[in-house]
Amino acid sequence: MSTSDQQPAPPRLAMPELLIGIGLLACAAAVAWQTLAIPVSPLYSKVGPTVFPYITMTGMIVLSLLLIVAALRGGWQPQEEKETPTDWKAMGIVVAGLVANLVLIQPLGFTAASVIMFVLVCYGFGSKHTLRDALTGLILALAAYFGFARALRVNIGAGFIENQLNTVVDAIIATVRG
């Protein structure tokens, strides 16, 4: 009997994927719990305030179950990637960007906090083009801010930049309307 006729070893349990899948399933349970707490008026016929949270919860459940199944089958990463060491410095920079956004959104506003986060996350992923990253982050943050603030009328954290731009936009609108 040759060595090629031997059965391959059964796949090992991929613990990181399993933990993430279980964590995502727990998050889906939290979404379900909080969605059940949303008061629904009988005036809503079919689409009420709970439709999108339930859609999100369903997607989270499906993805978490797929991740758990993949973990039980040995994980989704090729063996070479599993042996690659984690770059803790890069991960720390990305986490610092997320924490900076959380801490700075109140005092600086959505746009400035988002640009800082975007630059740090890009740097954590290896980008060395800080000015390009800042301009890209500024464009995306302003688009998101004005999409929420003007189109949806949802305040997501106006700061100095947003207040100045709102003044300019209001002046332009007043001029156009006559």
PDB file of C-alpha atoms in Angstrom:
ATOM      1  CA  MET A   1       0.000   0.000   0.000  1.00  0.00           C
ATOM      2  CA  SER A   2       1.441   3.404  -0.975  1.00  0.00           C
ATOM      3  CA  THR A   3       1.370   6.514   1.145  1.00  0.00           C
ATOM      4  CA  SER A   4      -1.054   8.177  -1.290  1.00  0.00           C
ATOM      5  CA  ASP A   5      -3.736   5.567  -0.424  1.00  0.00           C
ATOM      6  CA  GLN A   6      -3.840   6.646   3.215  1.00  0.00           C
ATOM      7  CA  GLN A   7      -6.846   8.577   4.411  1.00  0.00           C
ATOM      8  CA  PRO A   8      -6.171  12.259   5.174  1.00  0.00           C
ATOM      9  CA  ALA A   9      -6.216  13.242   8.800  1.00  0.00           C
ATOM     10  CA  PRO A  10      -9.583  14.529   9.981  1.00  0.00           C
ATOM     11  CA  PRO A  11      -9.711  18.330  10.086  1.00  0.00           C
ATOM     12  CA  ARG A  12      -8.917  19.963  13.382  1.00  0.00           C
ATOM     13  CA  LEU A  13     -11.387  22.270  15.052  1.00  0.00           C
ATOM     14  CA  ALA A  14     -10.635  25.892  14.129  1.00  0.00           C
ATOM     15  CA  MET A  15     -11.081  27.574  17.500  1.00  0.00           C
ATOM     16  CA  PRO A  16     -10.871  31.271  16.382  1.00  0.00           C
ATOM     17  CA  GLU A  17     -13.598  30.789  13.769  1.00  0.00           C
ATOM     18  CA  LEU A  18     -15.710  28.865  16.265  1.00  0.00           C
ATOM     19  CA  LEU A  19     -15.405  31.609  18.894  1.00  0.00           C
ATOM     20  CA  ILE A  20     -16.259  34.319  16.370  1.00  0.00           C
ATOM     21  CA  GLY A  21     -19.247  32.295  15.150  1.00  0.00           C
ATOM     22  CA  ILE A  22     -20.514  31.817  18.709  1.00  0.00           C
ATOM     23  CA  GLY A  23     -19.930  35.522  19.437  1.00  0.00           C
ATOM     24  CA  LEU A  24     -21.858  36.524  16.316  1.00  0.00           C
ATOM     25  CA  LEU A  25     -24.685  34.193  17.345  1.00  0.00           C
ATOM     26  CA  ALA A  26     -24.745  35.896  20.762  1.00  0.00           C
ATOM     27  CA  CYS A  27     -24.895  39.303  19.038  1.00  0.00           C
ATOM     28  CA  ALA A  28     -27.840  38.058  16.949  1.00  0.00           C
ATOM     29  CA  ALA A  29     -29.575  37.016  20.173  1.00  0.00           C
ATOM     30  CA  ALA A  30     -28.984  40.513  21.588  1.00  0.00           C
ATOM     31  CA  VAL A  31     -30.455  42.048  18.417  1.00  0.00           C
ATOM     32  CA  ALA A  32     -33.510  39.795  18.768  1.00  0.00           C
ATOM     33  CA  TRP A  33     -33.900  40.707  22.442  1.00  0.00           C
ATOM     34  CA  GLN A  34     -33.667  44.453  21.757  1.00  0.00           C
ATOM     35  CA  THR A  35     -35.913  44.245  18.686  1.00  0.00           C
ATOM     36  CA  LEU A  36     -38.611  42.574  20.767  1.00  0.00           C
ATOM     37  CA  ALA A  37     -38.466  45.609  23.088  1.00  0.00           C
ATOM     38  CA  ILE A  38     -39.338  48.045  20.256  1.00  0.00           C
ATOM     39  CA  PRO A  39     -42.923  49.228  20.662  1.00  0.00           C
ATOM     40  CA  VAL A  40     -44.926  48.556  17.505  1.00  0.00           C
ATOM     41  CA  SER A  41     -48.064  50.546  16.869  1.00  0.00           C
ATOM     42  CA  PRO A  42     -51.030  48.736  15.337  1.00  0.00           C
ATOM     43  CA  LEU A  43     -51.064  51.494  12.723  1.00  0.00           C
ATOM     44  CA  TYR A  44     -48.205  49.790  10.887  1.00  0.00           C
ATOM     45  CA  SER A  45     -49.718  47.427   8.363  1.00  0.00           C
ATOM     46  CA  LYS A  46     -46.770  45.334   7.167  1.00  0.00           C
ATOM     47  CA  VAL A  47     -43.523  47.264   7.476  1.00  0.00           C
ATOM     48  CA  GLY A  48     -42.840  48.606  10.917  1.00  0.00           C
ATOM     49  CA  PRO A  49     -39.793  49.598  12.906  1.00  0.00           C
ATOM     50  CA  THR A  50     -38.759  45.990  13.528  1.00  0.00           C
ATOM     51  CA  VAL A  51     -38.426  44.779   9.935  1.00  0.00           C
ATOM     52  CA  PHE A  52     -34.816  45.780   9.350  1.00  0.00           C
ATOM     53  CA  PRO A  53     -33.551  44.623  12.753  1.00  0.00           C
ATOM     54  CA  TYR A  54     -35.115  41.212  12.086  1.00  0.00           C
ATOM     55  CA  ILE A  55     -33.529  41.083   8.615  1.00  0.00           C
ATOM     56  CA  THR A  56     -30.178  41.978  10.184  1.00  0.00           C
ATOM     57  CA  MET A  57     -30.640  39.365  12.905  1.00  0.00           C
ATOM     58  CA  THR A  58     -31.465  36.689  10.325  1.00  0.00           C
ATOM     59  CA  GLY A  59     -28.336  37.534   8.337  1.00  0.00           C
ATOM     60  CA  MET A  60     -26.234  37.395  11.485  1.00  0.00           C
ATOM     61  CA  ILE A  61     -27.646  33.975  12.392  1.00  0.00           C
ATOM     62  CA  VAL A  62     -26.992  32.582   8.907  1.00  0.00           C
ATOM     63  CA  LEU A  63     -23.430  33.926   8.830  1.00  0.00           C
ATOM     64  CA  SER A  64     -22.669  32.712  12.355  1.00  0.00           C
ATOM     65  CA  LEU A  65     -23.943  29.210  11.576  1.00  0.00           C
ATOM     66  CA  LEU A  66     -21.871  29.114   8.368  1.00  0.00           C
ATOM     67  CA  LEU A  67     -18.807  30.179  10.355  1.00  0.00           C
ATOM     68  CA  ILE A  68     -19.441  27.547  13.024  1.00  0.00           C
ATOM     69  CA  VAL A  69     -19.823  24.837  10.356  1.00  0.00           C
ATOM     70  CA  ALA A  70     -16.585  26.007   8.697  1.00  0.00           C
ATOM     71  CA  ALA A  71     -14.842  25.898  12.087  1.00  0.00           C
ATOM     72  CA  LEU A  72     -16.029  22.329  12.695  1.00  0.00           C
ATOM     73  CA  ARG A  73     -14.613  21.387   9.278  1.00  0.00           C
ATOM     74  CA  GLY A  74     -11.205  22.818  10.079  1.00  0.00           C
ATOM     75  CA  GLY A  75     -11.689  26.474   9.263  1.00  0.00           C
ATOM     76  CA  TRP A  76     -11.749  28.462   6.061  1.00  0.00           C
ATOM     77  CA  GLN A  77      -8.101  29.515   5.978  1.00  0.00           C
ATOM     78  CA  PRO A  78      -5.487  27.580   4.036  1.00  0.00           C
ATOM     79  CA  GLN A  79      -2.806  26.024   6.244  1.00  0.00           C
ATOM     80  CA  GLU A  80      -0.175  28.558   5.090  1.00  0.00           C
ATOM     81  CA  GLU A  81      -2.315  31.466   6.327  1.00  0.00           C
ATOM     82  CA  LYS A  82      -2.924  29.784   9.673  1.00  0.00           C
ATOM     83  CA  GLU A  83       0.830  29.701  10.261  1.00  0.00           C
ATOM     84  CA  THR A  84       1.260  33.428   9.555  1.00  0.00           C
ATOM     85  CA  PRO A  85       1.929  35.269  12.810  1.00  0.00           C
ATOM     86  CA  THR A  86      -0.500  37.978  13.889  1.00  0.00           C
ATOM     87  CA  ASP A  87       0.736  41.534  13.389  1.00  0.00           C
ATOM     88  CA  TRP A  88      -0.185  42.897  16.797  1.00  0.00           C
ATOM     89  CA  LYS A  89       1.177  46.373  16.050  1.00  0.00           C
ATOM     90  CA  ALA A  90      -1.093  46.752  13.005  1.00  0.00           C
ATOM     91  CA  MET A  91      -4.053  45.379  14.957  1.00  0.00           C
ATOM     92  CA  GLY A  92      -3.331  47.843  17.755  1.00  0.00           C
ATOM     93  CA  ILE A  93      -3.291  50.760  15.309  1.00  0.00           C
ATOM     94  CA  VAL A  94      -6.657  49.691  13.841  1.00  0.00           C
ATOM     95  CA  VAL A  95      -8.144  49.329  17.346  1.00  0.00           C
ATOM     96  CA  ALA A  96      -6.691  52.754  18.242  1.00  0.00           C
ATOM     97  CA  GLY A  97      -8.526  54.199  15.230  1.00  0.00           C
ATOM     98  CA  LEU A  98     -11.819  52.698  16.353  1.00  0.00           C
ATOM     99  CA  VAL A  99     -11.325  53.901  19.936  1.00  0.00           C
ATOM    100  CA  ALA A 100     -10.298  57.356  18.685  1.00  0.00           C
ATOM    101  CA  ASN A 101     -13.557  57.590  16.752  1.00  0.00           C
ATOM    102  CA  LEU A 102     -15.522  56.622  19.841  1.00  0.00           C
ATOM    103  CA  VAL A 103     -13.724  59.142  22.047  1.00  0.00           C
ATOM    104  CA  LEU A 104     -13.507  62.038  19.564  1.00  0.00           C
ATOM    105  CA  ILE A 105     -16.954  61.987  17.949  1.00  0.00           C
ATOM    106  CA  GLN A 106     -18.529  64.021  20.765  1.00  0.00           C
ATOM    107  CA  PRO A 107     -15.941  66.813  21.087  1.00  0.00           C
ATOM    108  CA  LEU A 108     -14.865  67.069  17.424  1.00  0.00           C
ATOM    109  CA  GLY A 109     -17.923  65.893  15.511  1.00  0.00           C
ATOM    110  CA  PHE A 110     -18.566  63.018  13.138  1.00  0.00           C
ATOM    111  CA  THR A 111     -16.412  64.197  10.236  1.00  0.00           C
ATOM    112  CA  ALA A 112     -13.187  64.932  12.122  1.00  0.00           C
ATOM    113  CA  ALA A 113     -13.463  61.760  14.220  1.00  0.00           C
ATOM    114  CA  SER A 114     -14.169  59.667  11.121  1.00  0.00           C
ATOM    115  CA  VAL A 115     -11.204  61.098   9.215  1.00  0.00           C
ATOM    116  CA  ILE A 116      -8.866  60.338  12.117  1.00  0.00           C
ATOM    117  CA  MET A 117     -10.250  56.806  12.344  1.00  0.00           C
ATOM    118  CA  PHE A 118      -9.946  56.301   8.573  1.00  0.00           C
ATOM    119  CA  VAL A 119      -6.306  57.440   8.531  1.00  0.00           C
ATOM    120  CA  LEU A 120      -5.365  55.193  11.463  1.00  0.00           C
ATOM    121  CA  VAL A 121      -7.123  52.155   9.993  1.00  0.00           C
ATOM    122  CA  CYS A 122      -5.443  52.731   6.616  1.00  0.00           C
ATOM    123  CA  TYR A 123      -2.062  53.042   8.347  1.00  0.00           C
ATOM    124  CA  GLY A 124      -2.768  49.846  10.281  1.00  0.00           C
ATOM    125  CA  PHE A 125      -3.399  48.079   6.966  1.00  0.00           C
ATOM    126  CA  GLY A 126      -0.064  49.313   5.639  1.00  0.00           C
ATOM    127  CA  SER A 127      -0.861  52.541   3.792  1.00  0.00           C
ATOM    128  CA  LYS A 128       1.883  55.165   3.774  1.00  0.00           C
ATOM    129  CA  HIS A 129      -0.199  57.819   1.931  1.00  0.00           C
ATOM    130  CA  THR A 130      -1.554  59.795   4.886  1.00  0.00           C
ATOM    131  CA  LEU A 131      -2.729  62.820   2.886  1.00  0.00           C
ATOM    132  CA  ARG A 132      -4.564  60.658   0.339  1.00  0.00           C
ATOM    133  CA  ASP A 133      -6.141  58.645   3.150  1.00  0.00           C
ATOM    134  CA  ALA A 134      -7.230  61.835   4.953  1.00  0.00           C
ATOM    135  CA  LEU A 135      -8.812  63.268   1.791  1.00  0.00           C
ATOM    136  CA  THR A 136     -10.570  59.990   1.028  1.00  0.00           C
ATOM    137  CA  GLY A 137     -11.790  59.770   4.627  1.00  0.00           C
ATOM    138  CA  LEU A 138     -12.989  63.388   4.460  1.00  0.00           C
ATOM    139  CA  ILE A 139     -14.999  62.762   1.286  1.00  0.00           C
ATOM    140  CA  LEU A 140     -16.561  59.573   2.679  1.00  0.00           C
ATOM    141  CA  ALA A 141     -17.295  61.136   6.084  1.00  0.00           C
ATOM    142  CA  LEU A 142     -18.918  64.218   4.556  1.00  0.00           C
ATOM    143  CA  ALA A 143     -21.004  62.073   2.223  1.00  0.00           C
ATOM    144  CA  ALA A 144     -22.146  59.938   5.166  1.00  0.00           C
ATOM    145  CA  TYR A 145     -22.818  62.974   7.363  1.00  0.00           C
ATOM    146  CA  PHE A 146     -24.846  64.872   4.788  1.00  0.00           C
ATOM    147  CA  GLY A 147     -26.618  61.689   3.747  1.00  0.00           C
ATOM    148  CA  PHE A 148     -27.820  61.207   7.309  1.00  0.00           C
ATOM    149  CA  ALA A 149     -28.193  64.851   8.376  1.00  0.00           C
ATOM    150  CA  ARG A 150     -29.801  66.293   5.249  1.00  0.00           C
ATOM    151  CA  ALA A 151     -31.481  63.371   3.531  1.00  0.00           C
ATOM    152  CA  LEU A 152     -32.643  61.373   6.566  1.00  0.00           C
ATOM    153  CA  ARG A 153     -32.716  64.169   9.167  1.00  0.00           C
ATOM    154  CA  VAL A 154     -30.709  62.047  11.612  1.00  0.00           C
ATOM    155  CA  ASN A 155     -28.120  63.842  13.740  1.00  0.00           C
ATOM    156  CA  ILE A 156     -24.996  61.690  13.911  1.00  0.00           C
ATOM    157  CA  GLY A 157     -22.760  64.204  15.648  1.00  0.00           C
ATOM    158  CA  ALA A 158     -22.309  67.684  14.252  1.00  0.00           C
ATOM    159  CA  GLY A 159     -19.054  69.409  15.144  1.00  0.00           C
ATOM    160  CA  PHE A 160     -17.250  72.525  13.971  1.00  0.00           C
ATOM    161  CA  ILE A 161     -16.776  71.296  10.391  1.00  0.00           C
ATOM    162  CA  GLU A 162     -20.396  70.200  10.016  1.00  0.00           C
ATOM    163  CA  ASN A 163     -21.734  73.434  11.540  1.00  0.00           C
ATOM    164  CA  GLN A 164     -19.684  75.564   9.141  1.00  0.00           C
ATOM    165  CA  LEU A 165     -20.729  73.495   6.133  1.00  0.00           C
ATOM    166  CA  ASN A 166     -24.381  73.529   7.236  1.00  0.00           C
ATOM    167  CA  THR A 167     -24.232  77.330   7.351  1.00  0.00           C
ATOM    168  CA  VAL A 168     -22.817  77.434   3.818  1.00  0.00           C
ATOM    169  CA  VAL A 169     -25.356  74.922   2.501  1.00  0.00           C
ATOM    170  CA  ASP A 170     -28.235  76.792   4.150  1.00  0.00           C
ATOM    171  CA  ALA A 171     -27.030  80.058   2.591  1.00  0.00           C
ATOM    172  CA  ILE A 172     -26.807  78.450  -0.861  1.00  0.00           C
ATOM    173  CA  ILE A 173     -30.290  76.961  -0.507  1.00  0.00           C
ATOM    174  CA  ALA A 174     -31.706  80.313   0.646  1.00  0.00           C
ATOM    175  CA  THR A 175     -30.066  82.057  -2.322  1.00  0.00           C
ATOM    176  CA  VAL A 176     -31.395  79.512  -4.819  1.00  0.00           C
ATOM    177  CA  ARG A 177     -34.932  79.705  -3.400  1.00  0.00           C
ATOM    178  CA  GLY A 178     -34.790  83.466  -3.682  1.00  0.00           C
TER     179      GLY A 178
END
